[in-house]
XYZ file of C-alpha atoms in Angstrom:
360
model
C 14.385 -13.521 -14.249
C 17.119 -11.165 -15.885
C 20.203 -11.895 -13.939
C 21.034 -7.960 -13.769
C 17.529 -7.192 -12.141
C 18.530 -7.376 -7.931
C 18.761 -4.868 -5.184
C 19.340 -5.032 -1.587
C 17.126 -5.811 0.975
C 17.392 -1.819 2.005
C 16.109 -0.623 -1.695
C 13.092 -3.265 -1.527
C 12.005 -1.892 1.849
C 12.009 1.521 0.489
C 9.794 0.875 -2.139
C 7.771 -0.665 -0.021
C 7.469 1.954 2.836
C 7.063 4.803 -0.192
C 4.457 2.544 -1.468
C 2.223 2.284 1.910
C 2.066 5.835 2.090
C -0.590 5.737 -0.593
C -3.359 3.150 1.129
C -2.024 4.686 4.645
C -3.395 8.058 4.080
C -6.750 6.665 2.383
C -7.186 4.637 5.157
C -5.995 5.286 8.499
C -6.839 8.408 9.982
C -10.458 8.331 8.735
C -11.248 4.690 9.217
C -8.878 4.176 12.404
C -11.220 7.175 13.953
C -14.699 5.422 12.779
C -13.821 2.034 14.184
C -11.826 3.422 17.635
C -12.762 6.803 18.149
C -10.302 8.941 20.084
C -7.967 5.707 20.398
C -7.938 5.629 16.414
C -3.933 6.482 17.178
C -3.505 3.096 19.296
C -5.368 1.052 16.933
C -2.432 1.797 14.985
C 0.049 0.466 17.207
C -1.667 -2.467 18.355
C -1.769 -3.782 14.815
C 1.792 -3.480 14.902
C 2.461 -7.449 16.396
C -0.141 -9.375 13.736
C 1.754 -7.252 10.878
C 5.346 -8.352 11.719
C 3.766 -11.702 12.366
C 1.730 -11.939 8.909
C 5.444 -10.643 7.658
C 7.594 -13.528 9.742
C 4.927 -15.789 7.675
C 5.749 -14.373 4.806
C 9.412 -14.520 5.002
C 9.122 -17.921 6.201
C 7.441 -18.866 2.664
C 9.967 -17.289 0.706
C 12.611 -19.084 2.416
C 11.105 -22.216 1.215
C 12.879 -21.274 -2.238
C 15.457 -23.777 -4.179
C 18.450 -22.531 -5.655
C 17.427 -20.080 -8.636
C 13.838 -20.653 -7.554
C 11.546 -17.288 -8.186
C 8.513 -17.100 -6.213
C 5.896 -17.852 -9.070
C 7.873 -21.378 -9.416
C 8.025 -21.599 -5.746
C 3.962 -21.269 -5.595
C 3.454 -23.677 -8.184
C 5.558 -26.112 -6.499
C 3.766 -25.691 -3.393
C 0.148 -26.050 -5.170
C 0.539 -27.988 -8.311
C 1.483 -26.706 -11.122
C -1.788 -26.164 -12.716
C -3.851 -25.079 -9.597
C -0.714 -23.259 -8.910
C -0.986 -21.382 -12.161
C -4.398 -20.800 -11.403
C -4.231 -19.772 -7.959
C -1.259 -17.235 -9.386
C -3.790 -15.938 -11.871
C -6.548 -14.844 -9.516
C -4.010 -13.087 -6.874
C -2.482 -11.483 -10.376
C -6.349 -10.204 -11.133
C -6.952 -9.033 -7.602
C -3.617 -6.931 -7.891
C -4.459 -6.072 -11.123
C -7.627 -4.476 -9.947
C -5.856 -2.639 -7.090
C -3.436 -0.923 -9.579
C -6.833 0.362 -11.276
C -8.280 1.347 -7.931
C -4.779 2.777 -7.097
C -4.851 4.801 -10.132
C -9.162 5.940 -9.285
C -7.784 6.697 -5.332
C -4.788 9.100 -7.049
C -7.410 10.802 -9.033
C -9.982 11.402 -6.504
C -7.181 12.782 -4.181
C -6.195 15.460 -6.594
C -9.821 16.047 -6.672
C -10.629 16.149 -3.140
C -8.079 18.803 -2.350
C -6.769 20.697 -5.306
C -9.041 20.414 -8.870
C -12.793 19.669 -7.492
C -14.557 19.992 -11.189
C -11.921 18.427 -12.968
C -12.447 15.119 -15.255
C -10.770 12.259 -12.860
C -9.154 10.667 -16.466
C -7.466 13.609 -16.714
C -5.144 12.340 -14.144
C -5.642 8.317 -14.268
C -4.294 8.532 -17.886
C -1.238 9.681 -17.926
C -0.262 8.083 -14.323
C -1.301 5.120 -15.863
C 1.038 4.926 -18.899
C 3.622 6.168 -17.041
C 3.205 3.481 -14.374
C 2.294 0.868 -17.384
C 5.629 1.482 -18.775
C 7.571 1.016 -15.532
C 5.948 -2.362 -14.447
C 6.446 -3.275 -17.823
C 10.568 -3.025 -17.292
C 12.883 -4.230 -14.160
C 12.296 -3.760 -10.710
C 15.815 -2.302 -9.761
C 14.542 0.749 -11.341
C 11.205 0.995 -9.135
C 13.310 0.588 -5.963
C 16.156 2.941 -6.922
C 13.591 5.793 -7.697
C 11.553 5.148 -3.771
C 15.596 5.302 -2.721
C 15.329 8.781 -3.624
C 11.800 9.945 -2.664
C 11.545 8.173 0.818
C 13.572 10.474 2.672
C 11.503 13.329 0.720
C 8.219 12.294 1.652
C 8.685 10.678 5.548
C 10.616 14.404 5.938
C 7.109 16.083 4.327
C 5.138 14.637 6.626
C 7.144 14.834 9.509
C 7.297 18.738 9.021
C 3.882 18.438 8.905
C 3.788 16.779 12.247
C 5.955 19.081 13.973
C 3.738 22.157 13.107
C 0.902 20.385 13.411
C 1.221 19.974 17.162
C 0.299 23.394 18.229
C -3.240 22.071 16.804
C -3.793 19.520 18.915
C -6.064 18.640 21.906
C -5.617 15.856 24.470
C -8.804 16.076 25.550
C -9.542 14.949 21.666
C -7.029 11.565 22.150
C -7.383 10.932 26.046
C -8.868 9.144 27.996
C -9.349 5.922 27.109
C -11.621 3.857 29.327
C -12.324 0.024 29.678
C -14.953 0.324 26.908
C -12.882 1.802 24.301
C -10.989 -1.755 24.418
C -13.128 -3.501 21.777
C -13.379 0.079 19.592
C -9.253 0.231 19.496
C -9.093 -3.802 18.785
C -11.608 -3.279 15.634
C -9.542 0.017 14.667
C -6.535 -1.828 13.826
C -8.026 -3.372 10.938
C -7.147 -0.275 8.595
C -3.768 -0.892 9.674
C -3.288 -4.807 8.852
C -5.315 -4.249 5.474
C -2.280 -1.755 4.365
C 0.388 -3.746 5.541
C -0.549 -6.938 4.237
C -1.157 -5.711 0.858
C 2.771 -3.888 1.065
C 4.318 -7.297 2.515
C 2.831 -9.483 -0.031
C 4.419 -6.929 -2.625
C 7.251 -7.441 -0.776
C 6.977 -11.284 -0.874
C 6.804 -11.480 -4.682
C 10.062 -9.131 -5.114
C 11.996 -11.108 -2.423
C 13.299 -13.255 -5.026
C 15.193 -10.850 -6.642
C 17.453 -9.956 -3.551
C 21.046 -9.945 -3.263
C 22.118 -11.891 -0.167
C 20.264 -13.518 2.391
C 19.238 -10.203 4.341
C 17.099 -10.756 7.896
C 13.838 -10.372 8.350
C 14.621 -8.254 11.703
C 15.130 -5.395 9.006
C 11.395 -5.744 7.210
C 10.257 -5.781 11.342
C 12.075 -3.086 12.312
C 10.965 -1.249 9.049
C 7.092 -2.248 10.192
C 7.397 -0.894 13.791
C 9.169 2.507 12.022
C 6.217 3.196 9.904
C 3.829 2.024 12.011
C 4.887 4.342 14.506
C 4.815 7.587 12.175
C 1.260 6.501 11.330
C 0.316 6.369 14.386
C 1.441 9.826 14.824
C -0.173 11.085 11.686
C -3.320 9.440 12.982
C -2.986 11.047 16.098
C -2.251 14.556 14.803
C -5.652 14.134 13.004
C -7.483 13.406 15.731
C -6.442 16.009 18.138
C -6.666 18.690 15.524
C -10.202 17.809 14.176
C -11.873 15.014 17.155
C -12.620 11.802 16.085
C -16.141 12.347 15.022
C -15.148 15.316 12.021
C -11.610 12.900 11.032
C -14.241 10.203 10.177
C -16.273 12.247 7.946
C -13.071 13.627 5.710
C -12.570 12.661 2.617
C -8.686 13.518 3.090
C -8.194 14.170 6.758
C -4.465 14.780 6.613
C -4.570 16.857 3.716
C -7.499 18.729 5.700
C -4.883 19.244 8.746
C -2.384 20.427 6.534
C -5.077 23.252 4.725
C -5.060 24.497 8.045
C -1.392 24.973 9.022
C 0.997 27.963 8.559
C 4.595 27.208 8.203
C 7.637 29.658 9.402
C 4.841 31.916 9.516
C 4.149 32.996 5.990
C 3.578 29.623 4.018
C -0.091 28.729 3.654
C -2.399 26.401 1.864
C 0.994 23.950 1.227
C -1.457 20.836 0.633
C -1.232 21.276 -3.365
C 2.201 20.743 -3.341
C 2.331 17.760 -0.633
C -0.466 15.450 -2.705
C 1.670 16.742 -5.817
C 4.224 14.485 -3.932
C 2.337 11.604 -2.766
C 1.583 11.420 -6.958
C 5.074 9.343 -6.440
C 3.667 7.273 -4.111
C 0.922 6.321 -6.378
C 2.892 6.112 -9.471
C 5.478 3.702 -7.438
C 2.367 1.240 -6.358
C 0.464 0.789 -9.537
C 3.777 0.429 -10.988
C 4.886 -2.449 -8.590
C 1.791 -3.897 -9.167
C 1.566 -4.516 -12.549
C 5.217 -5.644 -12.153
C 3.880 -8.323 -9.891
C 0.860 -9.131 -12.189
C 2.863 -9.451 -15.112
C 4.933 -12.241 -13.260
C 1.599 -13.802 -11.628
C 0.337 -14.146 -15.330
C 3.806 -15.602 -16.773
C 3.100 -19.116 -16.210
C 0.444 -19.285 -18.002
C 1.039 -16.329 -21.142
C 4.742 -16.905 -21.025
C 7.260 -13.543 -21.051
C 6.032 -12.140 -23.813
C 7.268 -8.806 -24.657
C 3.541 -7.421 -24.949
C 2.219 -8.517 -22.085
C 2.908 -5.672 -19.871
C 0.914 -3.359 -22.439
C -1.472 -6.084 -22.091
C -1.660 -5.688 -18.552
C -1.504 -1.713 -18.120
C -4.283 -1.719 -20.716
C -7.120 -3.030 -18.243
C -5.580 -0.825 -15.032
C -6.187 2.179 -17.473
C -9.652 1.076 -17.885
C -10.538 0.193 -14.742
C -9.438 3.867 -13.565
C -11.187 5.366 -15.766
C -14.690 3.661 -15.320
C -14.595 2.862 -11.511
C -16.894 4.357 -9.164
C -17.811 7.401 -11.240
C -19.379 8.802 -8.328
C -17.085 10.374 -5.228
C -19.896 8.454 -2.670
C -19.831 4.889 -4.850
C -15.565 5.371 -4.771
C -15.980 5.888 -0.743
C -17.842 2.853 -0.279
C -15.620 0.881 -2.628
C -12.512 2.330 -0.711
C -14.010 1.409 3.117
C -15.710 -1.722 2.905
C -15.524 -4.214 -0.384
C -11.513 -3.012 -1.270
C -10.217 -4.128 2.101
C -12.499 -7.153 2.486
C -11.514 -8.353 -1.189
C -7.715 -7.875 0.311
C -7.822 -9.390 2.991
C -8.983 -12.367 1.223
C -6.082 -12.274 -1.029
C -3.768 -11.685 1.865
C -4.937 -13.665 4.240
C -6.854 -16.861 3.050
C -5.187 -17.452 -0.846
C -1.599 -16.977 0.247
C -1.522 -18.848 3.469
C -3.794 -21.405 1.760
C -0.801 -22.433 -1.050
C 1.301 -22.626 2.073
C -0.958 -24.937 3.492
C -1.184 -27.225 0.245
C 2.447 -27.398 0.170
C 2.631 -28.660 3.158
C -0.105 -31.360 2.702
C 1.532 -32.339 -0.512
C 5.205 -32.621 1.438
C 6.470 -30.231 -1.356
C 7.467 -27.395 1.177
């Protein structure tokens, strides 16, 4: 780890809050609204608690860290070091598949809503070198760069919200009745799959902060952005019902299609997924960062090996899911089972064999 590549606890967590916006918007309001209906909004809230707590896990496993410890050394000790290295290896695949599917999403958004008979390498290719090349350098850079876009994009779509609201329905959010309880529970999966794939990004960067910092921050960070998509998700649904937001493709970007700003500003939604290209570019980017350190134990730091690694996200891009359908059931059922996986069984699971083996 190059001694000059740190940041605050402040920078990380706006990386990571520019980076959710990405899976957020794929996710939420459509799925949220298929599992929960018109309580697709509360779904979002109630996943709130098991986030901070997968988090507070988290946190607690990076605390576990020696004295110039990085996390990769920190999972090996807890595992072994050669089931460590292997364990590291197939969490650095899974991520390394996301930041292809990351790359496939981007392309299919642009698209959805703005190019519909354009080639999707057209846009995978060069957001993939340009990511490539990022993960392939220091992380201060990546969270110095979502410094400056955060307060960009939360103010885009919190314009969007505010003019959005003449749009909406109650009768299309409330009420809820005693059966919707099981419909809202299940609807909070969306939600947990996108914040445990941010806080295990987070958990592989934590090693390069400077100072302790708290953890009350990263909650109070997952309660703030919880609670805007929970607003998001409930602008879609009272503009559109539950039943139309589950069909979408891009329900927010729908909702904005429809809205006229300051009276004279239409059709804005070309220049808002223009924006979330930064969110994109800022995920695959982190991701590869992380991959390339999952993969160091066992190919070393070689200077090549984050070409080596951008090389397969390009390709993945490019040949996944051809077909908009075969992308959409990629995107709602096998990507957030594979995560959750990852997130929930692999990580905890080194935990648990560090423990066992009294190295934690």
């Amino acid at each position: 780890m190059k001694s000059s590549d740190r940041f605050t606890l402040g920078q990380l967590l706006a990386l990571c809050s520019v980076m959710a916006l990405t899976p957020a918007l794929r996710l939420l309001p459509g799925a949220s609204a298929a599992l929960a209906g018109r309580g697709g909004w509360l779904s979002v809230l109630l996943a709130l608690p098991a986030a901070i707590a997968y988090g507070a896990f988290l946190w607690h496993f990076g605390q576990q860290r020696r004295e110039g410890e990085s996390l990769p050394a920190l999972w090996q000790r807890a595992a072994g070091e050669r089931v460590g290295a292997a364990l590291l290896m197939l969490c650095g695949l899974w991520l390394l598949f996301y930041a292809g599917f990351t790359l496939r999403d981007s392309a299919q958004r642009l698209i959805d809503t703005v190019y519909p008979h354009a080639d999707r390498r057209l846009f995978v290719l060069p957001l993939g070198l340009a990511a490539a090349v990022a993960g392939a350098g220091e992380a201060r850079r990546l969270v110095r760069c979502a410094k400056m876009l955060l307060p960009l994009l939360v103010g885009a779509i919190a314009l969007t919200l505010l003019f959005a609201l003449p749009e909406l329905h109650s009768d299309n959010l409330l009420p809820l009745a005693g059966q919707d309880a099981l419909p809202v529970l299940k609807g909070a999966l969306p939600t947990l799959d996108v914040a445990a794939l941010i806080l295990v990004l987070l958990f592989f960067l934590s090693d390069r902060l400077i100072g302790e910092g708290r953890y009350r921050s990263v909650a109070g960070r997952i309660a703030l952005l919880g609670t805007l998509m929970a607003a998001l998700t409930a602008a879609v649904i009272g503009a559109f019902g539950h039943e139309l937001s589950a069909r979408l493709t891009q329900p927010y970007f729908s909702l904005v299609r429809n809205l006229v700003f300051f009276h004279s500003l239409e059709r804005i939604e070309a220049l808002l997924v223009a924006l979330w290209i930064f969110s994109d570019f800022l995920l695959t980017a982190a991701l590869l960062l992380v991959v390339r350190r999952c993969l160091a134990p066992l190919c070393g730091e070689k200077p090549w090996l984050g070409a080596a690694i951008g090389a397969p996200a390009l390709l993945i891009g490019c040949l996944l899911a051809p077909e908009a359908a075969a992308f959409e059931r990629l995107s709602s059922r096998w990507i957030p089972v594979a995560n959750a996986a990852v997130c929930l069984l692999l990580i905890p699971g080194v935990y648990v064999l560090g423990k066992l083996r009294k190295r934690l």
